Each structure stands twice: as structure tokens, then as C-alpha cells.
N, CA, C and O of each residue as an XYZ file, in Angstrom:
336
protein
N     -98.141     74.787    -16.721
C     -98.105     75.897    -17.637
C     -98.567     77.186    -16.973
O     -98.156     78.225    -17.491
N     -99.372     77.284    -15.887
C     -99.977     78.217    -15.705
C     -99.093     78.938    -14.354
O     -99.084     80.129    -14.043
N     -98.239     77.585    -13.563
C     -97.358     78.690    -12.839
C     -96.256     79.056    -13.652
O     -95.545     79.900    -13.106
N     -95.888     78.707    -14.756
C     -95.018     79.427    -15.973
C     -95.370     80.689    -16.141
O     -94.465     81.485    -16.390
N     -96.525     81.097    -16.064
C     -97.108     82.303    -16.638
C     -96.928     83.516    -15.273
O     -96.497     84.669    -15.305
N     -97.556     82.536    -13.916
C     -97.839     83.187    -13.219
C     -96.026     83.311    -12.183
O     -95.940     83.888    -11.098
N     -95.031     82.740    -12.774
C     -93.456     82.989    -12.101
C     -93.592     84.138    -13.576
O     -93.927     85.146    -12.954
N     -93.566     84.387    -14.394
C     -93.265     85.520    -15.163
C     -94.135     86.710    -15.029
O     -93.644     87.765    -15.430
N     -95.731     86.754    -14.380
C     -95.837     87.812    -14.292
C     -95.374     88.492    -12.619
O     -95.643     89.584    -12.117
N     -94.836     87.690    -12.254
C     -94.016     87.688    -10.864
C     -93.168     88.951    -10.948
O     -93.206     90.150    -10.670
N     -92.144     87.740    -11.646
C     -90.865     87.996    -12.077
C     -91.236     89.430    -13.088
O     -90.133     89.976    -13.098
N     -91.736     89.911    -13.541
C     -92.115     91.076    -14.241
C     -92.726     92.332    -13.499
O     -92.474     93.508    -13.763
N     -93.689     91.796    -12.396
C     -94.373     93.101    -11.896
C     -93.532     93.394    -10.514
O     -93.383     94.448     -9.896
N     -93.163     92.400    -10.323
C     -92.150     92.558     -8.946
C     -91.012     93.845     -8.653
O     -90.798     94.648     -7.745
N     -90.432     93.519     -9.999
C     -88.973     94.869    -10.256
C     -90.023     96.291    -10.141
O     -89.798     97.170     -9.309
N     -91.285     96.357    -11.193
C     -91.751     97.238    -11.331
C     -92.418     97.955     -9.859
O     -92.394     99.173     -9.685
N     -93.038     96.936     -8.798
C     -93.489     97.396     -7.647
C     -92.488     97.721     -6.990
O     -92.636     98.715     -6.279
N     -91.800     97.373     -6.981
C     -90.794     97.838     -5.968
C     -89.270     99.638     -6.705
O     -88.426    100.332     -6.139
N     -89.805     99.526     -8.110
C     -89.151    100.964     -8.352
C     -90.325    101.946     -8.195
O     -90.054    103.014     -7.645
N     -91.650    101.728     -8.619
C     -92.796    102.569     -7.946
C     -92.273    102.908     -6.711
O     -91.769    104.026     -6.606
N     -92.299    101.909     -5.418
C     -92.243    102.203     -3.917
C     -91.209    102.908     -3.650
O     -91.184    103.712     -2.719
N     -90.192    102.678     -4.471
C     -88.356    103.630     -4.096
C     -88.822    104.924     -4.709
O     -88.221    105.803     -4.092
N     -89.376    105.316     -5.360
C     -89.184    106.570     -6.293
C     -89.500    107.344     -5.621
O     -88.936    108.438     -5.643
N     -90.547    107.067     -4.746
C     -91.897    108.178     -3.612
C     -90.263    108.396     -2.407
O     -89.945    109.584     -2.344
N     -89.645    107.770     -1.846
C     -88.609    107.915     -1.064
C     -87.692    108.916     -1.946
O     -86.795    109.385     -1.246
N     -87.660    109.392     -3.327
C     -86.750    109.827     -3.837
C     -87.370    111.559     -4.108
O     -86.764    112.627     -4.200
N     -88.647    111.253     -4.165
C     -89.323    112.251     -4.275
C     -89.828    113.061     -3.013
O     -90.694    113.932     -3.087
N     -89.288    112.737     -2.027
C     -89.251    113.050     -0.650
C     -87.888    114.073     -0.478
O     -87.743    115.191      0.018
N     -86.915    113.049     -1.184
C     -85.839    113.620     -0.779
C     -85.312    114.787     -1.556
O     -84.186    115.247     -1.368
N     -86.162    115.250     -2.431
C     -86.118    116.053     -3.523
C     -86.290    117.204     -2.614
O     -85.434    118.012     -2.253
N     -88.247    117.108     -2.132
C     -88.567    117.878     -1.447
C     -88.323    118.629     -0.491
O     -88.634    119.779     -0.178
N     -87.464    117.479      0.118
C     -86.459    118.107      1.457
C     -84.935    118.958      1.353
O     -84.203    119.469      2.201
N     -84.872    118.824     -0.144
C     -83.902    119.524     -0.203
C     -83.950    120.744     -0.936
O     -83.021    121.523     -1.149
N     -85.426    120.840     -1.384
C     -85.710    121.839     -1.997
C     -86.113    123.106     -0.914
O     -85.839    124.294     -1.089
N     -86.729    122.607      0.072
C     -87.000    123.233      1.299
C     -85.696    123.607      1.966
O     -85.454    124.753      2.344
N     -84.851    122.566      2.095
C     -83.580    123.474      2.397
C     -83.163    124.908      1.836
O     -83.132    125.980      2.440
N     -82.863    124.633      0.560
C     -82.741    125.534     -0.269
C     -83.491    127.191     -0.098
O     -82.956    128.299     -0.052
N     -84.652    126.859     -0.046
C     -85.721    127.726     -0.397
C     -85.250    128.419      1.194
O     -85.325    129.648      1.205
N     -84.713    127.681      2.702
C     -84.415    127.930      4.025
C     -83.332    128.879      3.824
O     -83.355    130.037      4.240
N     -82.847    128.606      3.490
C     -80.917    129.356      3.161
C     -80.884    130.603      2.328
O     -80.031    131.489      2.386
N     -81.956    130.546      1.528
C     -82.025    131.607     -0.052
C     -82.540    132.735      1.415
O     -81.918    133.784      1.587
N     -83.709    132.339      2.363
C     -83.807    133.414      2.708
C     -83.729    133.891      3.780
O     -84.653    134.414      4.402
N     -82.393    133.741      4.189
C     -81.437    133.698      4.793
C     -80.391    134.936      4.730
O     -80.019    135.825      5.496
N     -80.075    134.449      3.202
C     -79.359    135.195      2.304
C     -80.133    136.775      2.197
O     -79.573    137.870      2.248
N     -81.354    136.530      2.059
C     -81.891    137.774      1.503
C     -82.267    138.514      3.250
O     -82.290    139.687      3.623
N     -82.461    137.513      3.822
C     -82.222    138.515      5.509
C     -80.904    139.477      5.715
O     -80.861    140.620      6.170
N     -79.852    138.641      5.232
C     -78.678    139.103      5.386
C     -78.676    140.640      4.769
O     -78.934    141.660      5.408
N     -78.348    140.561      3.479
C     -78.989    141.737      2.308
C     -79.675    142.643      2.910
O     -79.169    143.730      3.190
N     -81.227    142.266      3.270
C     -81.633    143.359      4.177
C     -81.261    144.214      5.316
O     -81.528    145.397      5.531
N     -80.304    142.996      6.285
C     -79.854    144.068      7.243
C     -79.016    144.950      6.814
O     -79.194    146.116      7.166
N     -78.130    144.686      6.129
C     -76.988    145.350      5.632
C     -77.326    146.693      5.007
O     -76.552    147.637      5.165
N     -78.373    146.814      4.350
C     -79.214    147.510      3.247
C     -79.777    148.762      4.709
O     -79.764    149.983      4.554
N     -80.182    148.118      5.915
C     -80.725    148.953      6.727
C     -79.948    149.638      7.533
O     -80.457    150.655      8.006
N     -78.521    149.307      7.928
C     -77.159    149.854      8.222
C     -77.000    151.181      7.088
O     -76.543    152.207      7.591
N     -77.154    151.207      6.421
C     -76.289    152.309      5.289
C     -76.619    153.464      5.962
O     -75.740    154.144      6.490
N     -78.158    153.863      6.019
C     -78.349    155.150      6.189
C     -77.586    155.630      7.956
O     -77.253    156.764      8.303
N     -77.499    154.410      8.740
C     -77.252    155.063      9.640
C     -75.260    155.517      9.726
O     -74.551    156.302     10.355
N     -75.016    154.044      8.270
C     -73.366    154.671      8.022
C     -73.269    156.139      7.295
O     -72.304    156.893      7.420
N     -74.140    156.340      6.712
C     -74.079    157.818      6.064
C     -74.040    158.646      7.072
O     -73.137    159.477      7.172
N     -75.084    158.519      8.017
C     -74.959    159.812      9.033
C     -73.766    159.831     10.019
O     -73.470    160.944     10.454
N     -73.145    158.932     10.376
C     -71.873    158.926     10.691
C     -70.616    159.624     10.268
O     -69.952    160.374     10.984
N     -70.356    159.287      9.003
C     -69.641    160.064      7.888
C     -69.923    161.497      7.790
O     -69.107    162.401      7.970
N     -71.172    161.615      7.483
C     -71.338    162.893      7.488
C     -71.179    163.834      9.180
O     -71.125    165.063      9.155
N     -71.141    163.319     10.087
C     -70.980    163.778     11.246
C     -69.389    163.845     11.412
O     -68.875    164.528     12.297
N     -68.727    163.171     10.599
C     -67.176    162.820     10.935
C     -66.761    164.015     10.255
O     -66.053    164.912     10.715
N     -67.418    163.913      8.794
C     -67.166    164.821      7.920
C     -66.916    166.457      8.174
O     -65.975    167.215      7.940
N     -68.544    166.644      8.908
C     -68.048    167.865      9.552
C     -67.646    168.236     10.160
O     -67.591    169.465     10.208
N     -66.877    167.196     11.377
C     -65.959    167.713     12.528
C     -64.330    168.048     11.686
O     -63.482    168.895     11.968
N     -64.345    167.067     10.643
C     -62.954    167.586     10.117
C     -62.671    168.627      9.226
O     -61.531    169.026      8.991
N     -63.906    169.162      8.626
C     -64.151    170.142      7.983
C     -63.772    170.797      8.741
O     -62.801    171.496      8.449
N     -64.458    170.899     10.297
C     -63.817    172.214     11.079
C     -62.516    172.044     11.609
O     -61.936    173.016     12.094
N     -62.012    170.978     11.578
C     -60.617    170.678     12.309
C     -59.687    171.326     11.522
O     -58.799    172.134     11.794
N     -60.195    170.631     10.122
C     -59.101    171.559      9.118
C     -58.926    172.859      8.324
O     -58.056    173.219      7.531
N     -60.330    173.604      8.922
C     -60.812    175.139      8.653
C     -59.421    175.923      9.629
O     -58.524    176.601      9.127
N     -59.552    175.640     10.894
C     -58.528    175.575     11.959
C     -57.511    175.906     12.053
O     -57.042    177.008     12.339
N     -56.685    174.186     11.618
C     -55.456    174.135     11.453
C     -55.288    175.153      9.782
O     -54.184    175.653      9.998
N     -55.588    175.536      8.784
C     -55.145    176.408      7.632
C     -55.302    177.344      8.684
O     -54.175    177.743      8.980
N     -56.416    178.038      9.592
C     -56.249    179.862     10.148
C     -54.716    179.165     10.854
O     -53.670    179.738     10.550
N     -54.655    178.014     11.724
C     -53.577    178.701     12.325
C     -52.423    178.618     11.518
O     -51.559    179.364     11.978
N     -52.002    177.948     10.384
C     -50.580    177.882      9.290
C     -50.741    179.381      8.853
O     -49.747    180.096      8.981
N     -52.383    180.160      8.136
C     -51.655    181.406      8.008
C     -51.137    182.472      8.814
O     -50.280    183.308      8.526
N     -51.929    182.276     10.093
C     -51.530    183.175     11.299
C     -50.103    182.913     11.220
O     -49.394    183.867     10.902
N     -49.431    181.533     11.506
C     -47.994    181.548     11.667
C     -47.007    182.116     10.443
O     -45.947    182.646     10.777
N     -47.243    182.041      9.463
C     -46.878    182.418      8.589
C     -46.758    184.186      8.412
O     -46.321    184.673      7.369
């Protein structure tokens, strides 16, 4: 009678020890992918930043382009009315 008792609390705590021991492996793998995540997000936000630190030097470009054609085309109108 008593290994009756003791094959059922076997057979009972057994399944249970062994989904305890898997879960910690699952909760690992959580972690590791949360860390991925959290790797990539700032990543993303590196990206963003550089891009963000480019602008001002695309503005001054433009504006340097800007005023060479300003004068290119101050220019070309004197010389259409001269010809004219």
C-alpha cells in the first residue's frame, strides 16, 4: 500500500519538477530576446541621430548652392536684357 502511495506521489511531483526546471530555460530565452530587442531599438535610434546631425550641414549646402544660382541667374536676365 505504501509504494501505491509513494508510485503516485512520483508519478505526480515528477511532471511538476520537471515543468519548474523547463520554464527557467524559457525564461532565459525571453531575456535574451528581450536584450536583443532593446540591441536593435538602439540602433535604430543611432541611426535617427546621425541623420538628424547631417541636416544642418545639408542646409548649408543648399544655401551655398542657392546663392551661386541666385547669381548665375541675376546674370543670365542682365545678359537677355542687354540682348534684347
Amino acid at each position: 500500500m505504501k509504494t501505491k502511495i509513494d508510485l503516485k506521489l512520483f508519478s505526480v511531483t515528477t511532471p511538476i519538477l520537471l515543468f519548474l526546471a523547463s520554464s527557467n530555460c524559457g525564461y532565459n530565452t525571453i531575456q535574451e530576446e528581450d536584450e536583443a530587442i532593446n540591441v536593435s531599438w538602439a540602433e535604430i535610434l543611432n541611426q535617427y541621430q546621425r541623420r538628424s546631425d547631417l541636416i544642418p550641414n545639408l542646409v548649408d549646402t543648399v544655401k551655398g548652392y542657392a546663392a551661386q544660382e541666385e547669381k548665375v541667374l541675376t546674370e543670365v536676365t542682365k545678359a537677355k536684357v542687354r540682348r534684347e
